[in-house]
Amino acid sequence: MTKKRRTLTDPPRARYEYRVWGRQRKARKLLEKLASDVTEERVKDCYLLVADSSWNAKVRDNTLKVKQLIAEDKGFERWSADRPRTADDAPSPFDDLFETLQLDRPQRGKSYDLYDAVSRLDSDPNTQVVFVKKKRRRYTVGDLRAEVTDIKIVETSEVLHTLQIEGQNLDQLIRLRKKLGLRDEPNLAVHEALAD
């Protein structure tokens, strides 16, 4: 039986994203002033890096989140996101990874250790695994969201600094990017930065 290659559709959850790297001190200070709401969080992610950079996949809280790049416009990337619950729901090649990592175990109430499961991928030359810890501040600016994140790569202890703006309305995002002074900064998603 041949598996068909599943792609993500363009659901209402698709959004534009613009991520820049470095401390971006001026933009961070301005976000604090512009934001109507600010929250902080700490999370641990396991990125599953594959050769095709139009896919961004990570495991958080034993749940796989897969994003697919569906468009680029005016320097912004538009990503569609999904959280498959079974290997059959996951797009290729993440269906095989879902199965190998046994990501359905926690859903069935069985004990699960992601670090142990990832050791099964050591022989897979097509997948690189990167564990990170994130300290993040999230901002609400009108209908848009922004975040400032410090990403610590577990294996090397290197810390990366990033700022992202995201939302549905491209015109509003372009205005916010300009206001933050980020217009000339390259847009680079987390999984691509980790692959460098």
XYZ file of N, CA and C in Angstrom:
588
model
N 0.844 -1.185 0.000
C 0.000 0.000 0.000
C 0.889 1.248 0.000
N 0.626 2.170 -0.897
C 1.397 3.400 -0.999
C 0.679 4.516 -0.266
N 1.419 5.216 0.577
C 0.821 6.351 1.285
C 0.809 7.550 0.362
N -0.289 8.268 0.362
C -0.319 9.503 -0.425
C 0.338 10.620 0.381
N 0.967 11.534 -0.329
C 1.623 12.671 0.333
C 0.557 13.696 0.681
N 0.351 13.908 1.954
C -0.640 14.863 2.439
C 0.014 16.223 2.605
N -0.675 17.261 2.211
C -0.211 18.620 2.468
C -1.265 19.319 3.301
N -0.851 20.369 3.960
C -1.805 21.135 4.761
C -2.570 22.067 3.839
N -3.829 22.238 4.109
C -4.641 23.151 3.321
C -4.460 24.565 3.848
N -5.206 25.502 3.338
C -5.109 26.904 3.747
C -6.253 27.204 4.722
N -6.138 26.701 5.980
C -7.232 26.882 6.925
C -7.263 28.303 7.468
N -8.321 28.644 8.197
C -8.405 29.978 8.790
C -7.252 30.273 9.743
N -6.576 29.250 10.269
C -5.470 29.448 11.201
C -4.182 29.865 10.501
N -4.148 29.872 9.163
C -2.934 30.293 8.468
C -2.677 31.760 8.774
N -1.402 32.092 8.970
C -1.077 33.471 9.326
C 0.267 33.863 8.728
N 0.452 35.179 8.625
C 1.717 35.734 8.156
C 2.664 35.866 9.341
N 3.946 35.590 9.092
C 4.951 35.687 10.136
C 6.182 36.390 9.590
N 6.803 37.158 10.465
C 8.047 37.845 10.130
C 8.943 37.766 11.354
N 10.062 37.037 11.244
C 10.946 36.792 12.379
C 12.346 37.306 12.050
N 12.882 38.112 12.971
C 14.225 38.645 12.826
C 15.071 38.175 14.012
N 16.399 38.255 13.850
C 17.311 37.708 14.845
C 18.205 38.787 15.421
N 18.708 38.545 16.608
C 19.514 39.522 17.332
C 18.663 40.132 18.434
N 19.269 40.965 19.248
C 18.545 41.523 20.403
C 17.465 42.525 20.015
N 17.661 43.305 18.947
C 16.645 44.252 18.467
C 16.119 45.115 19.618
N 17.020 45.737 20.356
C 16.657 46.474 21.582
C 15.613 47.576 21.334
N 15.786 48.373 20.279
C 14.834 49.461 20.011
C 13.441 48.908 19.723
N 13.375 47.867 18.906
C 12.081 47.265 18.573
C 11.432 46.657 19.812
N 12.220 46.036 20.667
C 11.679 45.446 21.910
C 11.065 46.524 22.802
N 11.775 47.632 22.976
C 11.253 48.718 23.811
C 9.971 49.295 23.233
N 9.921 49.458 21.918
C 8.726 49.996 21.279
C 7.545 49.035 21.409
N 7.800 47.728 21.294
C 6.728 46.745 21.487
C 6.113 46.881 22.877
N 6.947 47.075 23.880
C 6.442 47.252 25.253
C 5.459 48.419 25.318
N 5.771 49.510 24.607
C 4.908 50.696 24.620
C 3.629 50.488 23.817
N 3.725 49.777 22.697
C 2.577 49.599 21.806
C 1.594 48.528 22.285
N 2.054 47.592 23.082
C 1.253 46.417 23.430
C 0.121 46.742 24.395
N -1.024 46.130 24.136
C -2.160 46.243 25.055
C -2.147 45.099 26.075
N -1.370 44.050 25.778
C -1.298 42.900 26.676
C 0.082 42.260 26.530
N 0.658 41.828 27.661
C 1.967 41.169 27.650
C 1.890 39.948 28.557
N 2.360 38.805 28.062
C 2.437 37.595 28.876
C 3.831 36.999 28.732
N 4.229 36.212 29.707
C 5.524 35.541 29.665
C 5.310 34.045 29.789
N 6.198 33.292 29.138
C 6.116 31.839 29.241
C 7.488 31.219 29.009
N 7.634 30.012 29.518
C 8.835 29.204 29.287
C 8.353 27.873 28.729
N 8.962 27.462 27.622
C 8.560 26.210 26.982
C 9.798 25.433 26.544
N 9.608 24.129 26.370
C 10.642 23.255 25.826
C 10.111 22.672 24.532
N 10.917 22.769 23.485
C 10.529 22.244 22.177
C 11.598 21.300 21.651
N 11.171 20.368 20.840
C 12.063 19.480 20.112
C 11.770 19.688 18.630
N 12.686 20.343 17.923
C 12.498 20.582 16.489
C 12.960 19.370 15.696
N 12.176 19.009 14.695
C 12.499 17.915 13.788
C 12.822 18.548 12.436
N 14.099 18.703 12.158
C 14.540 19.412 10.954
C 14.695 18.430 9.801
N 14.062 18.749 8.677
C 14.150 17.930 7.473
C 14.698 18.793 6.337
N 15.054 18.159 5.235
C 15.699 18.867 4.125
C 14.807 19.941 3.514
N 13.510 19.716 3.482
C 12.572 20.662 2.867
C 12.193 21.735 3.890
N 12.754 22.943 3.737
C 12.535 24.004 4.724
C 11.140 24.624 4.656
N 10.307 24.168 3.719
C 8.928 24.655 3.702
C 8.085 23.944 4.773
N 8.695 23.011 5.488
C 8.050 22.332 6.615
C 8.771 22.717 7.899
N 8.007 23.050 8.919
C 8.541 23.394 10.236
C 7.808 22.517 11.243
N 8.531 21.585 11.859
C 7.879 20.643 12.780
C 8.587 20.641 14.127
N 7.764 20.581 15.173
C 8.322 20.488 16.520
C 7.377 19.675 17.387
N 7.953 19.139 18.445
C 7.166 18.417 19.450
C 7.231 19.247 20.724
N 6.054 19.570 21.259
C 5.937 20.278 22.536
C 4.877 19.561 23.352
N 5.205 19.275 24.591
C 4.264 18.550 25.467
C 3.772 17.267 24.800
N 4.704 16.562 24.155
C 4.418 15.287 23.486
C 3.369 15.398 22.381
N 3.216 16.601 21.831
C 2.287 16.828 20.724
C 3.071 17.379 19.544
N 2.849 16.797 18.379
C 3.514 17.243 17.163
C 2.759 18.423 16.561
N 3.494 19.502 16.252
C 2.916 20.640 15.538
C 3.692 20.769 14.240
N 2.969 20.760 13.124
C 3.580 20.859 11.803
C 3.051 22.107 11.121
N 3.983 22.928 10.631
C 3.597 24.109 9.852
C 4.159 23.954 8.446
N 3.376 24.406 7.474
C 3.812 24.366 6.084
C 3.780 25.778 5.512
N 4.865 26.168 4.862
C 4.930 27.460 4.197
C 4.043 27.404 2.962
N 3.042 28.294 2.902
C 2.112 28.255 1.777
C 2.216 29.474 0.877
N 2.883 30.535 1.339
C 3.035 31.729 0.497
C 4.085 32.655 1.092
N 4.632 33.504 0.247
C 5.527 34.579 0.677
C 5.054 35.849 -0.008
N 4.982 36.933 0.759
C 4.490 38.182 0.207
C 5.113 39.350 0.974
N 5.778 40.235 0.263
C 6.349 41.459 0.825
C 7.266 41.184 2.021
N 8.022 40.092 1.926
C 8.959 39.736 2.981
C 8.369 38.896 4.098
N 7.068 38.708 4.093
C 6.394 37.892 5.105
C 6.190 36.479 4.574
N 6.208 35.513 5.489
C 5.901 34.133 5.139
C 4.531 33.793 5.711
N 3.734 33.086 4.924
C 2.410 32.649 5.398
C 2.471 31.158 5.663
N 2.181 30.800 6.915
C 2.290 29.415 7.367
C 0.920 28.864 7.741
N 0.684 27.625 7.370
C -0.507 26.891 7.763
C -0.077 25.886 8.828
N -0.845 25.766 9.893
C -0.439 24.909 11.013
C -1.460 23.806 11.273
N -0.938 22.675 11.763
C -1.792 21.537 12.099
C -1.149 20.773 13.250
N -1.979 20.106 14.038
C -1.495 19.235 15.106
C -2.081 17.839 14.864
N -1.384 17.030 14.078
C -1.924 15.692 13.781
C -1.993 14.830 15.035
N -3.054 14.034 15.129
C -3.234 13.182 16.303
C -2.826 11.740 16.038
N -2.670 11.393 14.753
C -2.220 10.048 14.396
C -1.216 10.167 13.254
N -0.492 9.088 13.011
C 0.468 9.081 11.896
C -0.257 9.294 10.576
N -1.473 8.763 10.449
C -2.240 8.918 9.201
C -2.656 10.364 8.953
N -2.780 11.151 10.019
C -3.158 12.558 9.891
C -1.974 13.452 9.532
N -0.755 12.971 9.763
C 0.442 13.796 9.567
C 0.889 13.781 8.112
N 1.318 14.942 7.603
C 1.838 14.973 6.233
C 3.193 14.276 6.169
N 3.531 13.747 5.011
C 4.832 13.125 4.794
C 5.910 14.208 4.818
N 7.044 14.003 5.439
C 7.596 12.785 6.050
C 7.272 12.647 7.536
N 6.419 13.503 8.060
C 6.156 13.501 9.497
C 5.254 12.357 9.928
N 4.591 11.698 8.965
C 3.814 10.510 9.305
C 4.744 9.410 9.815
N 5.875 9.225 9.120
C 6.835 8.209 9.562
C 7.477 8.597 10.889
N 7.804 9.892 11.056
C 8.393 10.345 12.315
C 7.407 10.181 13.468
N 6.131 10.502 13.224
C 5.088 10.351 14.239
C 5.049 8.895 14.711
N 5.112 7.982 13.736
C 5.050 6.562 14.051
C 6.315 6.103 14.783
N 7.481 6.513 14.281
C 8.752 6.122 14.899
C 8.843 6.628 16.340
N 8.434 7.866 16.551
C 8.489 8.458 17.888
C 7.347 8.002 18.796
N 6.395 7.282 18.235
C 5.234 6.783 18.982
C 4.518 7.920 19.707
N 4.253 8.986 18.973
C 3.621 10.162 19.568
C 2.161 9.934 19.957
N 1.608 8.796 19.589
C 0.247 8.483 20.020
C 0.232 7.855 21.421
N 1.385 7.459 21.953
C 1.438 6.823 23.284
C 0.839 7.706 24.378
N 1.236 8.988 24.481
C 0.649 9.801 25.561
C -0.860 9.939 25.428
N -1.362 9.956 24.183
C -2.799 10.083 23.964
C -3.535 8.845 24.460
N -2.830 7.710 24.449
C -3.438 6.466 24.925
C -3.154 6.220 26.397
N -2.550 7.233 27.063
C -2.302 7.123 28.495
C -1.091 6.296 28.859
N -0.210 6.038 27.900
C 0.976 5.240 28.182
C 2.153 6.154 28.505
N 3.073 5.658 29.339
C 4.232 6.475 29.706
C 5.068 6.767 28.465
N 5.722 7.929 28.492
C 6.411 8.380 27.298
C 7.576 9.280 27.681
N 8.705 9.072 27.027
C 9.894 9.905 27.227
C 10.396 10.317 25.853
N 10.245 11.591 25.517
C 10.612 12.079 24.192
C 12.105 11.895 23.922
N 12.965 12.147 24.927
C 14.410 11.976 24.729
C 14.727 10.539 24.328
N 14.080 9.593 24.982
C 14.286 8.178 24.653
C 13.763 7.883 23.244
N 12.595 8.405 22.934
C 12.004 8.153 21.619
C 12.868 8.728 20.499
N 13.435 9.902 20.718
C 14.249 10.555 19.698
C 15.526 9.763 19.422
N 16.010 9.004 20.398
C 17.228 8.211 20.174
C 17.024 7.210 19.037
N 15.791 6.886 18.727
C 15.497 5.979 17.605
C 15.779 6.631 16.252
N 15.920 7.956 16.246
C 16.169 8.669 14.987
C 17.655 8.835 14.693
N 18.521 8.380 15.592
C 19.962 8.577 15.409
C 20.467 8.091 14.058
N 19.866 7.068 13.539
C 20.340 6.517 12.261
C 19.618 7.119 11.055
N 18.729 8.075 11.282
C 17.983 8.683 10.173
C 18.739 9.909 9.658
N 19.401 9.796 8.484
C 20.185 10.924 7.970
C 19.314 12.072 7.449
N 18.024 11.840 7.302
C 17.124 12.858 6.752
C 16.489 13.746 7.812
N 16.753 13.458 9.079
C 16.138 14.219 10.162
C 17.180 14.619 11.186
N 17.214 15.908 11.492
C 18.077 16.404 12.567
C 17.161 16.812 13.714
N 17.526 16.445 14.923
C 16.728 16.748 16.104
C 17.457 17.809 16.924
N 16.739 18.874 17.294
C 17.327 19.934 18.111
C 16.363 20.246 19.258
N 16.838 20.042 20.487
C 16.056 20.393 21.674
C 16.390 21.824 22.068
N 15.365 22.604 22.393
C 15.574 23.990 22.818
C 14.695 24.297 24.024
N 15.126 25.321 24.771
C 14.322 25.889 25.850
C 14.086 27.341 25.486
N 12.827 27.779 25.586
C 12.479 29.142 25.197
C 11.956 29.934 26.388
N 12.452 31.156 26.486
C 11.910 32.128 27.428
C 11.316 33.216 26.547
N 10.007 33.424 26.659
C 9.322 34.246 25.670
C 8.372 35.243 26.313
N 8.340 36.442 25.740
C 7.327 37.449 26.073
C 6.447 37.613 24.847
N 5.149 37.499 25.061
C 4.178 37.653 23.965
C 3.444 38.975 24.142
N 3.219 39.646 23.026
C 2.574 40.954 23.023
C 1.350 40.923 22.113
N 0.330 41.675 22.497
C -0.816 41.912 21.633
C -0.758 43.374 21.224
N -0.757 43.614 19.900
C -0.720 44.969 19.347
C -1.889 45.062 18.374
N -3.016 45.592 18.843
C -4.226 45.608 18.015
C -4.655 44.184 17.726
N -4.838 43.865 16.423
C -5.219 42.509 16.015
C -3.998 41.615 15.810
N -2.812 42.148 16.008
C -1.586 41.420 15.732
C -0.966 40.887 17.013
N -0.082 39.923 16.831
C 0.680 39.398 17.955
C 2.158 39.563 17.652
N 2.934 39.661 18.694
C 4.389 39.729 18.567
C 4.983 38.915 19.704
N 6.228 38.538 19.524
C 6.917 37.834 20.592
C 8.398 38.174 20.545
N 8.998 38.166 21.709
C 10.436 38.315 21.876
C 10.871 37.060 22.613
N 11.805 36.322 22.000
C 12.144 35.011 22.545
C 13.650 34.832 22.643
N 14.081 34.292 23.770
C 15.454 33.836 23.931
C 15.408 32.315 23.833
N 16.143 31.768 22.874
C 16.123 30.336 22.593
C 17.470 29.731 22.972
N 17.454 28.840 23.949
C 18.685 28.163 24.361
C 18.722 26.780 23.717
N 19.758 26.519 22.930
C 19.941 25.206 22.318
C 20.523 24.292 23.390
N 19.814 23.256 23.744
C 20.184 22.405 24.874
C 21.562 21.786 24.677
N 21.838 21.262 23.496
C 23.085 20.537 23.252
C 24.326 21.420 23.413
N 24.246 22.677 22.979
C 25.429 23.546 22.988
C 25.362 24.663 24.032
N 24.207 24.899 24.625
C 23.946 26.007 25.556
C 24.007 27.375 24.886
N 24.111 27.417 23.552
C 24.085 28.690 22.822
C 22.695 29.311 22.963
N 22.643 30.636 23.123
C 21.369 31.343 23.250
C 21.197 32.252 22.039
N 20.070 32.103 21.367
C 19.707 32.930 20.217
C 18.590 33.877 20.641
N 18.579 35.076 20.095
C 17.567 36.074 20.422
C 16.777 36.390 19.157
N 15.452 36.422 19.290
C 14.616 36.640 18.121
C 13.373 37.452 18.476
N 12.847 38.121 17.476
C 11.617 38.909 17.607
C 10.742 38.561 16.415
N 9.461 38.337 16.663
C 8.536 37.982 15.581
C 7.271 38.805 15.691
N 6.729 39.170 14.515
C 5.380 39.730 14.452
C 4.559 38.803 13.569
N 3.272 38.652 13.896
C 2.428 37.715 13.149
C 0.976 38.149 13.184
N 0.234 37.686 12.198
C -1.187 37.980 12.153
C -1.786 37.659 10.797
N -3.059 37.968 10.660
C -3.810 37.689 9.429
C -3.735 38.840 8.430
N -3.620 40.075 8.941
C -3.719 41.255 8.088
C -2.327 41.717 7.650
N -2.008 41.478 6.392
C -0.678 41.795 5.874
C -0.394 43.293 5.900
N -1.377 44.125 5.579
C -1.158 45.578 5.577
C -0.808 46.094 6.979
N -1.518 45.606 7.990
C -1.214 46.004 9.364
C 0.183 45.541 9.779
N 0.557 44.339 9.360
C 1.880 43.812 9.688
C 2.989 44.644 9.039
N 2.768 45.051 7.798
C 3.763 45.875 7.095
C 3.959 47.194 7.840
N 2.852 47.801 8.294
C 2.957 49.062 9.045
C 3.695 48.856 10.365
N 3.393 47.756 11.070
C 4.070 47.488 12.344
C 5.560 47.217 12.115
N 5.886 46.471 11.090
C 7.293 46.199 10.792
C 8.050 47.507 10.558
N 7.438 48.411 9.803
C 8.071 49.695 9.524
C 8.229 50.510 10.808
N 7.175 50.543 11.630
C 7.204 51.302 12.884
C 8.302 50.773 13.812
N 8.520 49.453 13.807
C 9.533 48.832 14.662
C 10.945 48.969 14.079
N 11.049 49.492 12.857
C 12.358 49.669 12.234
C 12.987 48.377 11.745
N 12.153 47.422 11.340
C 12.646 46.098 10.943
C 12.550 45.835 9.442
N 12.181 46.833 8.674
C 11.885 46.632 7.257
C 13.039 45.991 6.484
N 14.269 46.312 6.820
C 15.407 45.802 6.059
C 16.027 44.538 6.654
N 15.429 44.000 7.703
C 15.944 42.787 8.341
C 15.451 41.547 7.594
N 16.318 40.536 7.417
C 15.861 39.301 6.764
C 14.900 38.513 7.657
N 13.936 37.855 7.042
C 12.954 37.024 7.726
C 13.463 35.592 7.704
N 13.657 34.990 8.887
C 14.175 33.637 8.962
C 13.463 32.889 10.071
N 12.772 31.808 9.711
C 12.033 30.996 10.680
C 12.982 30.273 11.634
N 12.471 29.876 12.787
C 13.294 29.235 13.815
C 13.974 27.979 13.291
N 13.219 27.120 12.617
C 13.819 25.855 12.180
C 14.966 26.078 11.200
N 14.892 27.145 10.399
C 15.988 27.448 9.477
C 17.200 27.978 10.225
N 16.972 28.801 11.242
C 18.083 29.305 12.053
C 18.777 28.165 12.793
N 18.011 27.199 13.270
C 18.589 26.066 13.979
C 19.363 25.131 13.048
N 18.984 25.094 11.787
C 19.644 24.230 10.826
C 20.978 24.789 10.360
N 21.201 26.095 10.559
C 22.456 26.729 10.105
C 23.642 26.274 10.931
